[in-house]
Amino acid sequence: MRSPRLRMVALAAAPLLLLSACSTDGGTDGAGQSDDAAATSAAPTGDVSELAVDTSGDAPQITRDGEPLAEGELPFAVAQTQVEEVEAGDGDEVAEGDEVRVRYLSVNGTNGEEVLSTFAQEDPVTLDLSNELLFPAFLEELPGRRAGDGLLMALPPDAAFGNQGNSQLGIGAEDTLVFYMEIVDSAAPLTEATGEEVEPEEGLVEVEADGQNAATITIPDDAEAPDELVVQPLIEGEGAEVKAGQSIRVHYTGVKFSDGEGFDNSYDRGEPAEFPIGVGQVIQGWDEGLVGQTVGSRVLLVIPAEQAYGEAPDQDDESQTTAPAHELAGETLVFVVDILGAY
């Protein structure tokens, strides 16, 4: 049986800004375009070669004729996707389907205003090039590039959010998106935990895992269920630390502490699960146990009922009027989780 709150959230693996029109919902009027776009539409005669990047300050700035884009001739609009390399890197080549770590600045070509920049963040963001909902420009242009490359990209509406725009980001139906992107590095997605093995504390449940199949989890006959959450890394990965608000990609196996019976695993479904972490979208034990771990890790979680699906209801209490309890209510749960990615 499957735990409903561990089901995959399909589109959570990439920043909203970088997902194409079919996966977003921008505000439109009855004619299919935003009011702002109707007022600012312009013939798409721009050329990305007119733009440059000023990296002399604390953060990059996109310029036109030596001036910040917002202070120059506007609007800037293109009819088709245009890409220009402004800096050549000498790192490893990006392959199709890789996870690519990048930093980027995005600007609205209509008004020159910044839409989003990741340069103030300590860590780059990760683009999963196996996610077909990324902007086509990234899926088509990033493979074959190298770590260290700096790219200017101009995306017309039909290569980004389509004729609905994206009202949450302040992007109208006819706004060109301009990106400056630096490729930090890339790697093939992990399929199993990889890193340094960790000797678990004595007295915990026994785990046998090969990373290709559901783990075998054995509960010792004399084991007592813990009162508090147990978090035990079995392999310490070398990737980035998982942060609250990210989405993670994992393979996992889950059993009940009471009898060792398996109730869910991702391996039987043939693909990892993906979901937001640290924001209440999964059981509390996952949020608390996986935030702060590193990508590549294999983690054993032993989760008391109150941090899983709650205590079992009192069957003798006829005054209870709440919805039926979850089928795993009252159970201490045991998971072995391979953290394969965090975005």
Coordinates of C-alpha atoms in Angstrom, one line a residue:
M1 CA 0.0 0.0 0.0
R2 CA 1.2 3.5 -0.8
S3 CA 1.5 6.4 1.6
P4 CA -0.5 9.2 0.0
R5 CA 1.7 12.0 1.3
L6 CA 4.8 10.5 -0.2
R7 CA 3.4 10.5 -3.8
M8 CA 5.4 12.4 -6.4
V9 CA 4.9 16.1 -7.0
A10 CA 5.7 16.0 -10.7
L11 CA 6.7 19.6 -11.4
A12 CA 8.5 20.5 -8.3
A13 CA 12.1 19.8 -9.5
A14 CA 12.8 23.1 -11.2
P15 CA 12.4 26.8 -10.3
L16 CA 9.0 28.2 -11.4
L17 CA 10.6 30.7 -13.7
L18 CA 12.3 28.1 -15.8
L19 CA 9.2 25.9 -16.5
S20 CA 7.5 26.3 -19.8
A21 CA 4.0 27.6 -20.5
C22 CA 2.2 24.2 -20.2
S23 CA 3.2 23.9 -16.5
T24 CA 2.4 27.4 -15.3
D25 CA -0.8 29.5 -15.0
G26 CA -0.4 33.2 -15.7
G27 CA -3.2 35.7 -15.5
T28 CA -4.9 36.7 -18.8
D29 CA -7.8 38.7 -20.0
G30 CA -10.6 37.2 -22.1
A31 CA -8.6 37.7 -25.3
G32 CA -5.8 35.5 -24.0
Q33 CA -3.3 38.3 -23.2
S34 CA -2.6 40.4 -20.2
D35 CA -3.6 44.0 -20.0
D36 CA 0.1 45.1 -19.7
A37 CA 1.1 43.1 -22.7
A38 CA -1.6 44.8 -24.9
A39 CA -0.2 48.2 -23.9
T40 CA 3.5 47.4 -24.4
S41 CA 3.5 45.2 -27.5
A42 CA 6.3 45.9 -30.0
A43 CA 7.6 44.5 -33.2
P44 CA 10.1 41.8 -32.3
T45 CA 13.1 43.3 -34.1
G46 CA 15.7 43.0 -31.3
D47 CA 18.9 41.0 -31.5
V48 CA 20.7 39.5 -28.6
S49 CA 24.0 40.7 -30.0
E50 CA 22.9 44.2 -29.0
L51 CA 23.2 43.2 -25.4
A52 CA 26.2 42.8 -23.1
V53 CA 26.8 41.8 -19.5
D54 CA 28.5 44.0 -17.0
T55 CA 30.1 41.8 -14.3
S56 CA 32.2 44.6 -12.6
G57 CA 29.7 45.1 -9.7
D58 CA 28.5 42.8 -6.9
A59 CA 26.1 41.2 -9.3
P60 CA 25.9 40.9 -13.2
Q61 CA 23.9 43.5 -15.1
I62 CA 22.5 43.2 -18.6
T63 CA 23.2 46.3 -20.6
R64 CA 22.4 47.7 -24.0
D65 CA 24.7 50.3 -25.6
G66 CA 26.6 50.5 -22.4
E67 CA 23.6 51.4 -20.3
P68 CA 21.5 49.1 -18.0
L69 CA 18.7 47.7 -20.0
A70 CA 16.1 49.4 -18.0
E71 CA 17.6 52.8 -18.8
G72 CA 18.1 52.2 -22.5
E73 CA 15.9 51.9 -25.6
L74 CA 12.9 49.8 -24.8
P75 CA 11.1 47.5 -25.3
F76 CA 13.6 44.8 -26.4
A77 CA 11.8 42.0 -28.2
V78 CA 12.9 39.0 -30.3
A79 CA 10.9 36.9 -32.8
Q80 CA 12.7 33.7 -32.0
T81 CA 15.1 32.3 -29.4
Q82 CA 18.6 33.8 -29.6
V83 CA 21.7 32.7 -27.7
E84 CA 25.1 34.2 -27.6
E85 CA 28.2 33.1 -25.7
V86 CA 29.8 35.9 -23.8
E87 CA 32.3 33.9 -21.9
A88 CA 33.9 30.6 -22.8
G89 CA 34.5 28.0 -20.1
D90 CA 37.0 25.2 -20.1
G91 CA 35.2 22.8 -17.7
D92 CA 33.5 19.5 -18.4
E93 CA 30.9 19.3 -21.2
V94 CA 27.2 19.2 -20.3
A95 CA 25.5 16.1 -21.6
E96 CA 21.8 15.6 -22.4
G97 CA 19.9 14.6 -19.3
D98 CA 22.5 16.0 -16.9
E99 CA 21.8 18.0 -13.8
V100 CA 23.4 21.4 -14.4
R101 CA 24.2 23.8 -11.7
V102 CA 23.8 27.4 -12.8
R103 CA 23.5 31.0 -11.7
Y104 CA 21.3 33.2 -13.7
L105 CA 19.8 36.7 -14.0
S106 CA 16.5 37.1 -15.8
V107 CA 15.2 40.5 -17.1
N108 CA 11.9 41.5 -18.7
G109 CA 12.7 42.9 -22.1
T110 CA 9.7 45.1 -22.2
N111 CA 10.5 47.3 -19.2
G112 CA 14.1 46.2 -18.5
E113 CA 13.2 45.2 -14.9
E114 CA 14.8 42.3 -13.1
V115 CA 12.5 39.3 -12.8
L116 CA 14.8 37.1 -10.8
S117 CA 18.5 36.7 -9.9
T118 CA 20.2 33.8 -8.2
F119 CA 23.6 35.5 -7.8
A120 CA 22.8 36.6 -4.3
Q121 CA 22.4 33.0 -3.2
E122 CA 25.3 31.1 -1.7
D123 CA 24.6 28.0 -3.8
P124 CA 23.8 27.7 -7.6
V125 CA 20.4 26.3 -8.6
T126 CA 20.1 22.9 -10.3
L127 CA 18.4 22.4 -13.7
D128 CA 17.4 18.8 -14.4
L129 CA 17.8 18.4 -18.2
S130 CA 15.7 15.3 -18.1
N131 CA 12.7 17.5 -17.1
E132 CA 10.9 18.1 -20.4
L133 CA 9.0 21.0 -18.9
L134 CA 12.0 23.2 -18.7
F135 CA 12.1 26.0 -21.3
P136 CA 13.1 24.4 -24.6
A137 CA 16.0 26.9 -24.9
F138 CA 17.7 25.3 -21.9
L139 CA 17.0 21.7 -23.0
E140 CA 18.4 22.5 -26.5
E141 CA 21.2 24.9 -25.7
L142 CA 22.8 23.6 -22.5
P143 CA 23.9 20.2 -23.8
G144 CA 27.3 20.6 -25.4
R145 CA 28.2 23.7 -23.4
R146 CA 31.0 23.6 -20.8
A147 CA 31.3 24.5 -17.2
G148 CA 32.4 28.1 -17.0
D149 CA 30.4 29.2 -20.0
G150 CA 28.5 32.5 -19.8
L151 CA 25.4 32.8 -22.0
L152 CA 23.0 35.5 -23.0
M153 CA 19.6 34.2 -24.0
A154 CA 16.6 36.0 -25.4
L155 CA 13.3 34.0 -25.4
P156 CA 10.2 35.2 -27.2
P157 CA 6.8 34.5 -25.4
D158 CA 6.1 31.3 -27.4
A159 CA 9.4 29.9 -26.1
A160 CA 8.6 30.8 -22.5
F161 CA 5.2 31.3 -21.0
G162 CA 3.1 31.5 -24.2
N163 CA 0.3 34.0 -24.8
Q164 CA -0.8 33.9 -21.1
G165 CA 2.4 35.3 -19.7
N166 CA 2.9 34.9 -16.0
S167 CA 1.2 37.4 -13.8
Q168 CA 3.0 36.1 -10.6
L169 CA 6.3 37.1 -12.1
G170 CA 5.1 40.3 -13.8
I171 CA 5.5 38.9 -17.3
G172 CA 3.1 39.9 -19.9
A173 CA 1.8 38.0 -22.9
E174 CA 4.2 39.7 -25.4
D175 CA 7.3 40.1 -23.1
T176 CA 10.6 38.8 -24.2
L177 CA 12.6 37.2 -21.4
V178 CA 16.4 37.9 -21.3
F179 CA 18.7 35.6 -19.4
Y180 CA 22.3 35.8 -18.4
M181 CA 23.4 32.4 -17.3
E182 CA 26.7 31.0 -15.9
I183 CA 27.2 27.3 -16.0
V184 CA 28.9 26.1 -12.8
D185 CA 29.1 22.4 -13.4
S186 CA 27.1 19.4 -14.4
A187 CA 26.8 15.7 -13.7
A188 CA 24.7 12.7 -14.7
P189 CA 21.7 12.3 -12.2
L190 CA 22.4 9.9 -9.4
T191 CA 20.6 6.6 -9.4
E192 CA 21.6 5.5 -5.9
A193 CA 23.4 6.8 -2.9
T194 CA 27.1 7.3 -3.2
G195 CA 29.7 8.5 -0.7
E196 CA 31.3 7.4 2.5
E197 CA 29.7 4.6 4.4
V198 CA 28.8 5.4 8.0
E199 CA 28.8 2.9 10.9
P200 CA 25.4 3.1 12.4
E201 CA 24.8 3.1 16.2
E202 CA 24.3 -0.3 17.8
G203 CA 20.7 -1.4 18.5
L204 CA 19.1 0.2 15.4
V205 CA 17.2 -1.8 12.9
E206 CA 19.3 -3.8 10.4
V207 CA 19.5 -2.6 6.8
E208 CA 20.7 -4.3 3.6
A209 CA 20.5 -2.1 0.5
D210 CA 22.1 -2.3 -2.9
G211 CA 20.7 0.9 -4.3
Q212 CA 19.0 -0.9 -7.2
N213 CA 16.1 -2.7 -5.3
A214 CA 14.0 -2.0 -2.3
A215 CA 16.1 -2.2 0.9
T216 CA 15.7 -5.2 3.3
I217 CA 14.9 -3.8 6.7
T218 CA 14.9 -6.2 9.7
I219 CA 13.4 -5.2 13.0
P220 CA 15.2 -7.1 15.9
D221 CA 12.8 -9.2 18.0
D222 CA 13.7 -7.3 21.2
A223 CA 13.7 -3.8 19.6
E224 CA 11.6 -1.1 21.3
A225 CA 10.1 1.6 19.2
P226 CA 11.8 5.0 19.9
D227 CA 9.9 7.9 21.5
E228 CA 11.8 10.4 19.3
L229 CA 12.8 10.6 15.7
V230 CA 15.9 8.6 14.8
V231 CA 18.0 10.0 11.9
Q232 CA 21.0 7.8 11.0
P233 CA 23.0 8.3 7.8
L234 CA 24.2 5.0 6.4
I235 CA 26.1 6.7 3.5
E236 CA 27.2 10.3 3.7
G237 CA 26.9 11.9 0.2
E238 CA 29.2 14.5 -1.1
G239 CA 26.6 16.7 -2.7
A240 CA 24.9 19.9 -1.6
E241 CA 23.0 20.1 1.6
V242 CA 19.2 19.7 1.4
K243 CA 17.5 22.9 2.3
A244 CA 13.9 23.5 3.4
G245 CA 11.8 24.7 0.4
Q246 CA 13.7 22.7 -2.1
S247 CA 12.3 19.7 -4.0
I248 CA 14.2 16.4 -3.6
R249 CA 14.4 13.3 -5.7
V250 CA 14.7 10.1 -3.7
H251 CA 14.4 6.3 -3.8
Y252 CA 13.0 4.9 -0.6
T253 CA 11.7 1.8 1.2
G254 CA 9.2 2.0 4.1
V255 CA 8.2 -0.7 6.6
K256 CA 6.3 -0.8 9.8
F257 CA 8.3 -1.1 13.0
S258 CA 5.6 -3.2 14.6
D259 CA 6.0 -6.2 12.3
G260 CA 8.6 -5.3 9.6
E261 CA 5.9 -5.4 6.9
G262 CA 6.7 -3.2 3.9
F263 CA 4.0 -0.7 3.0
D264 CA 5.6 1.4 0.2
N265 CA 8.7 1.7 -1.9
S266 CA 9.7 3.7 -5.0
Y267 CA 11.6 0.9 -6.6
D268 CA 8.4 -1.0 -7.5
R269 CA 7.3 2.0 -9.5
G270 CA 10.5 2.0 -11.5
E271 CA 11.4 5.6 -10.8
P272 CA 12.4 7.9 -8.0
A273 CA 9.9 10.1 -6.2
E274 CA 10.0 13.9 -6.2
F275 CA 8.4 16.3 -3.7
P276 CA 9.0 19.5 -1.8
I277 CA 10.8 19.0 1.6
G278 CA 10.7 21.1 4.8
V279 CA 7.4 22.7 3.9
G280 CA 4.8 20.3 5.3
Q281 CA 4.1 18.5 2.1
V282 CA 5.3 15.1 3.5
I283 CA 5.1 13.6 7.0
Q284 CA 6.9 15.6 9.7
G285 CA 9.6 12.9 10.2
W286 CA 10.7 13.3 6.6
D287 CA 10.8 17.1 6.8
E288 CA 12.9 17.1 10.0
G289 CA 15.0 14.1 9.1
L290 CA 16.1 14.9 5.5
V291 CA 16.6 18.7 5.7
G292 CA 20.3 19.2 6.4
Q293 CA 21.4 15.9 4.8
T294 CA 23.5 15.9 1.7
V295 CA 22.7 14.8 -1.8
G296 CA 24.1 11.3 -2.4
S297 CA 23.3 10.2 1.2
R298 CA 21.5 7.1 2.3
V299 CA 19.5 7.9 5.5
L300 CA 17.7 5.6 7.9
L301 CA 14.6 7.2 9.5
V302 CA 12.7 5.7 12.4
I303 CA 9.6 7.9 12.8
P304 CA 7.3 7.7 15.8
A305 CA 3.6 7.8 15.0
E306 CA 3.1 11.5 16.1
Q307 CA 5.6 12.5 13.4
A308 CA 4.2 10.2 10.8
Y309 CA 0.4 9.7 10.5
G310 CA -0.6 10.4 14.0
E311 CA -1.7 8.3 16.9
A312 CA -4.3 5.6 16.5
P313 CA -7.8 6.9 17.6
D314 CA -9.4 5.6 20.7
Q315 CA -11.9 3.1 19.5
D316 CA -13.9 3.4 22.7
D317 CA -14.3 7.1 22.4
E318 CA -17.8 7.5 20.8
S319 CA -17.5 11.3 20.9
Q320 CA -14.9 11.4 18.1
T321 CA -16.2 13.1 15.0
T322 CA -13.1 13.6 13.0
A323 CA -12.4 12.0 9.6
P324 CA -11.3 8.4 9.6
A325 CA -7.7 7.9 10.7
H326 CA -4.9 7.1 8.2
E327 CA -4.4 3.4 7.7
L328 CA -0.9 3.8 9.2
A329 CA -2.0 5.8 12.2
G330 CA -0.4 4.6 15.4
E331 CA 2.5 3.0 13.6
T332 CA 6.1 3.8 14.1
L333 CA 7.6 3.8 10.5
V334 CA 11.0 2.9 9.3
F335 CA 12.4 4.3 6.0
V336 CA 15.7 3.9 4.1
V337 CA 16.0 6.9 1.8
D338 CA 18.6 7.5 -1.0
I339 CA 18.8 11.3 -1.7
L340 CA 19.4 11.6 -5.4
G341 CA 18.9 15.3 -6.0
A342 CA 17.8 18.6 -4.5
Y343 CA 16.6 21.6 -6.5

